[in-house]
Short mmCIF file of C-alpha atoms in Angstrom, two decimals:
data_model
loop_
_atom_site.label_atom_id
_atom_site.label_comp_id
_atom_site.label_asym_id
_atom_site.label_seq_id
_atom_site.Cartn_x
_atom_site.Cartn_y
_atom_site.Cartn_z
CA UNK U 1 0.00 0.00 0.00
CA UNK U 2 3.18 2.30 0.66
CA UNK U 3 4.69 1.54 -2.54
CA UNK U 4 1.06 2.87 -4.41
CA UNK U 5 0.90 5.51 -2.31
CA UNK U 6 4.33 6.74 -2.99
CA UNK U 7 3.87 6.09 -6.80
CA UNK U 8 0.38 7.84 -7.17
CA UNK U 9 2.70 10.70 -5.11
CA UNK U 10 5.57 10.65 -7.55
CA UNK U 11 3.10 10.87 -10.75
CA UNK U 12 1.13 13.18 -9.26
CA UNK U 13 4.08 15.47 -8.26
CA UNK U 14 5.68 15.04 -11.60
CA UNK U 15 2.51 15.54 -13.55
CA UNK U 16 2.39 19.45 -12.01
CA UNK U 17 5.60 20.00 -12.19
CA UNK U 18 5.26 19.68 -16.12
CA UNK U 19 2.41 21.21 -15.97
CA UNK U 20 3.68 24.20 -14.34
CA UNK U 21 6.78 24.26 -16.73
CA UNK U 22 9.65 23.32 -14.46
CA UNK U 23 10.97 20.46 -16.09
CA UNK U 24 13.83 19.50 -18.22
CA UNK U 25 15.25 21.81 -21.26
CA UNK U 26 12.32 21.41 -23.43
CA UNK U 27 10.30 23.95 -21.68
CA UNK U 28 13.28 26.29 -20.91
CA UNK U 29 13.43 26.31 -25.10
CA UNK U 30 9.70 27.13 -24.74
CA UNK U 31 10.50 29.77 -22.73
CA UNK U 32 13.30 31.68 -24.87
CA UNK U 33 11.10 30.77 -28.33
CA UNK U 34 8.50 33.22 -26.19
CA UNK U 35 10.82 35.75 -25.14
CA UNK U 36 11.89 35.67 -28.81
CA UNK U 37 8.53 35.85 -30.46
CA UNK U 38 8.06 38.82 -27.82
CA UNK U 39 11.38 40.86 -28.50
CA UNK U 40 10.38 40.77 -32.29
CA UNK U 41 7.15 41.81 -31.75
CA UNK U 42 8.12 44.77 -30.26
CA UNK U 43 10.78 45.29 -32.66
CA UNK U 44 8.00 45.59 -35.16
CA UNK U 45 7.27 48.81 -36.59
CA UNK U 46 3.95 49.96 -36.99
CA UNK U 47 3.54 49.81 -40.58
CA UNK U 48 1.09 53.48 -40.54
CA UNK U 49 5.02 54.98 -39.92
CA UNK U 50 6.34 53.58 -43.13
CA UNK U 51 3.30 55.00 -44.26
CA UNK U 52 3.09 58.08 -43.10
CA UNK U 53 7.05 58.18 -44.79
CA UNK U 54 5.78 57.62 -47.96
CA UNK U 55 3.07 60.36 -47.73
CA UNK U 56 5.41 63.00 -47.06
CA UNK U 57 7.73 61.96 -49.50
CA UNK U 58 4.93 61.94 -51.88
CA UNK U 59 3.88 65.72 -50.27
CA UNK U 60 7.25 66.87 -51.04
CA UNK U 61 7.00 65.85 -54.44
CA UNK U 62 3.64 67.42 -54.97
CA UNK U 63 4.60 70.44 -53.20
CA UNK U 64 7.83 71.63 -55.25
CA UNK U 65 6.34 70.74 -58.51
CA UNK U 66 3.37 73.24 -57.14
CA UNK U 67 5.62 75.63 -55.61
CA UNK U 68 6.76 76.58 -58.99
CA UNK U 69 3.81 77.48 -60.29
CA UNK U 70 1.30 80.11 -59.77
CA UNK U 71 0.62 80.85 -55.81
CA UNK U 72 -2.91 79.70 -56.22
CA UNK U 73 -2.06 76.52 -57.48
CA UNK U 74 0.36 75.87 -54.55
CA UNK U 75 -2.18 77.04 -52.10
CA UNK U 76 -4.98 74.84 -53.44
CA UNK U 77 -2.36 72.26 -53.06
CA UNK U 78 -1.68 72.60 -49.55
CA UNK U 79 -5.20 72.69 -48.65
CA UNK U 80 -5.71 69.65 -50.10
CA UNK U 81 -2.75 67.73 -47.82
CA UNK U 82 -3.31 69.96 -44.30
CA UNK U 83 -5.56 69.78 -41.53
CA UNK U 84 -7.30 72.96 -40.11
CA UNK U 85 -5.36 72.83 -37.48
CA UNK U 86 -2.24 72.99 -39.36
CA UNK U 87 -3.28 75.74 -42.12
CA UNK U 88 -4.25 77.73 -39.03
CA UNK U 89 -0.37 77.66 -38.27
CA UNK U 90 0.56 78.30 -41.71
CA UNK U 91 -2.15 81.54 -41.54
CA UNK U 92 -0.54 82.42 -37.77
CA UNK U 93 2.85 82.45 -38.99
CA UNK U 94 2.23 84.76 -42.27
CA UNK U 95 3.68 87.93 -40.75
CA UNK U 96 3.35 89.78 -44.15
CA UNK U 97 0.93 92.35 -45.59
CA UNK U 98 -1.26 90.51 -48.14
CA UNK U 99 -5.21 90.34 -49.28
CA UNK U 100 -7.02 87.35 -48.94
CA UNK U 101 -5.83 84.66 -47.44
CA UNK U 102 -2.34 83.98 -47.02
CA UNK U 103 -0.09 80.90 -45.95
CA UNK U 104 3.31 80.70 -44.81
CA UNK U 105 3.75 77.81 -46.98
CA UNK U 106 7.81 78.32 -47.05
CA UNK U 107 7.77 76.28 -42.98
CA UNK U 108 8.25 73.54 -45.28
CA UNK U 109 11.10 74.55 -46.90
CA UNK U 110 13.01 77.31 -44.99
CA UNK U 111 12.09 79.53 -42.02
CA UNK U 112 11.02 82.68 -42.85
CA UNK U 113 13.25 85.79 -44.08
CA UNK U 114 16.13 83.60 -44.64
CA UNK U 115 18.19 83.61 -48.17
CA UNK U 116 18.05 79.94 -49.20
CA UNK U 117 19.50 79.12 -52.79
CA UNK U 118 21.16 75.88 -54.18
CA UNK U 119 20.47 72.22 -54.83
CA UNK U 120 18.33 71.04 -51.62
CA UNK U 121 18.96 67.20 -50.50
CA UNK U 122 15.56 66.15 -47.96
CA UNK U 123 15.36 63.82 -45.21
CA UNK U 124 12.55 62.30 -43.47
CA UNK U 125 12.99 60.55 -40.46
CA UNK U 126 10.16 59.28 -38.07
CA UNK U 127 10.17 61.09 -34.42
CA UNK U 128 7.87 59.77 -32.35
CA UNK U 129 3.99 58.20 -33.55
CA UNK U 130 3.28 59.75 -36.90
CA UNK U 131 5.44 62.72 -36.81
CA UNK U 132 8.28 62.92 -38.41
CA UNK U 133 11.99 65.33 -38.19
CA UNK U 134 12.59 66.56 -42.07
CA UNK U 135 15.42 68.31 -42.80
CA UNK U 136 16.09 70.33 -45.86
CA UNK U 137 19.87 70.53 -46.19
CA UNK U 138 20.58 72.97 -49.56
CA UNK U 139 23.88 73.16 -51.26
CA UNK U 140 25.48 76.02 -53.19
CA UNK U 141 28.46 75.56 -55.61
CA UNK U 142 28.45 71.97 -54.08
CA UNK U 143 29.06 73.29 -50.17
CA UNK U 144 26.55 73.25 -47.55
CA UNK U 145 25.17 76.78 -47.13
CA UNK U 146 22.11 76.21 -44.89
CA UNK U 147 20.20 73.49 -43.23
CA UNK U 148 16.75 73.84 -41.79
CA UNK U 149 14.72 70.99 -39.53
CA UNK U 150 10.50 70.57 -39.58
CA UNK U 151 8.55 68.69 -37.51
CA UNK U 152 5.44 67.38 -39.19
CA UNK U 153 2.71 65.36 -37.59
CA UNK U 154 -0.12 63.46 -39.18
CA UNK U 155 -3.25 62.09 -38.81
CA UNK U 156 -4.94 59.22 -40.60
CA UNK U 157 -7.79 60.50 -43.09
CA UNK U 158 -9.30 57.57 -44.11
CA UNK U 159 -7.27 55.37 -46.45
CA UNK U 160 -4.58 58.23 -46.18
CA UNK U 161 -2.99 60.65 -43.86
CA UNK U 162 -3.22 64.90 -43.53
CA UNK U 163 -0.38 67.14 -42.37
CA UNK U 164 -1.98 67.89 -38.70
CA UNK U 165 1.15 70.19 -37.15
CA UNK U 166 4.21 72.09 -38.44
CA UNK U 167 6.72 72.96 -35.87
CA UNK U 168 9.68 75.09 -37.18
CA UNK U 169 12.64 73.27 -35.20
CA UNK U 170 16.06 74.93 -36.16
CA UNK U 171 18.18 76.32 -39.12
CA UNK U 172 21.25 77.05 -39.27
CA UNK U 173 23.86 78.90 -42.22
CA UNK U 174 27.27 77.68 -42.76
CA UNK U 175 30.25 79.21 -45.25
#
């Protein structure tokens, strides 16, 4: 009667110890395929970022084949890609006389009242959520003569995304 008794024990004991995961290697493996499958999921980027990437990039595009056109094109253009939020900043920050309604639609570019001339070479890095650090780095006669940083944030608008904030960072001149 001992010896069932002390089996029945043993199988029982064994039986939770599996079941609680503190057996042998196999489970240990378990336990680092987890940690794995965590650590890469939150490696993961949220694919709206790489998104969000591509929009500006696209926006940029858009924007400097418009910007060389007439001012009402350009504006009709930036309408179409900003929030009201963020053509309220771009109204705010127009510190010039004009009629009608005006946008400081340079932020994008340059800060205001600065001479910026050359080739310009972009960058678009996500910050933080969907807003991203661009900076506009222009070259004259093949030297760096000024570089200016952006941050834009955006918000999804339905299958696509809207310019929601501009926030002039820095900019700086060099010889």
């Amino acid at each position: 009667m001992k010896k069932l008794f002390l089996i029945i024990t043993m199988a029982t004991v064994t039986f939770a110890m599996m079941a609680c995961g503190n057996t042998g290697s196999n489970n240990n493996t378990q336990k680092t395929d987890n940690k794995a499958e965590t650590e890469n999921t939150v490696a993961t980027p949220d694919p709206s970022v790489a998104l969000g990437k591509t929009y500006l990039e696209n926006f940029y595009q858009g924007f400097e084949e418009a910007f060389d056109r007439e001012q009402e094109e350009t504006y009709l253009y930036v309408n179409k890609h900003v929030t009201p939020k963020a053509k309220q900043t771009l109204i705010d920050e127009y510190d010039y006389d004009c009629e009608g309604e005006c946008l400081a639609i340079w932020l994008f570019l340059y800060q205001g009242g600065g001479d910026v001339i050359g080739d310009c070479q972009r960058t678009i890095e996500p910050a933080d959520g969907l807003s991203y650090k661009v900076t506009n780095t222009y070259y004259y006669e093949g030297k760096k003569s000024y570089e200016y940083h952006v941050k834009l944030g955006l918000v999804k608008d339905g299958d696509s995304f809207k310019i929601d904030s501009i926030t002039p960072e820095d900019e700086a001149y060099y010889d």
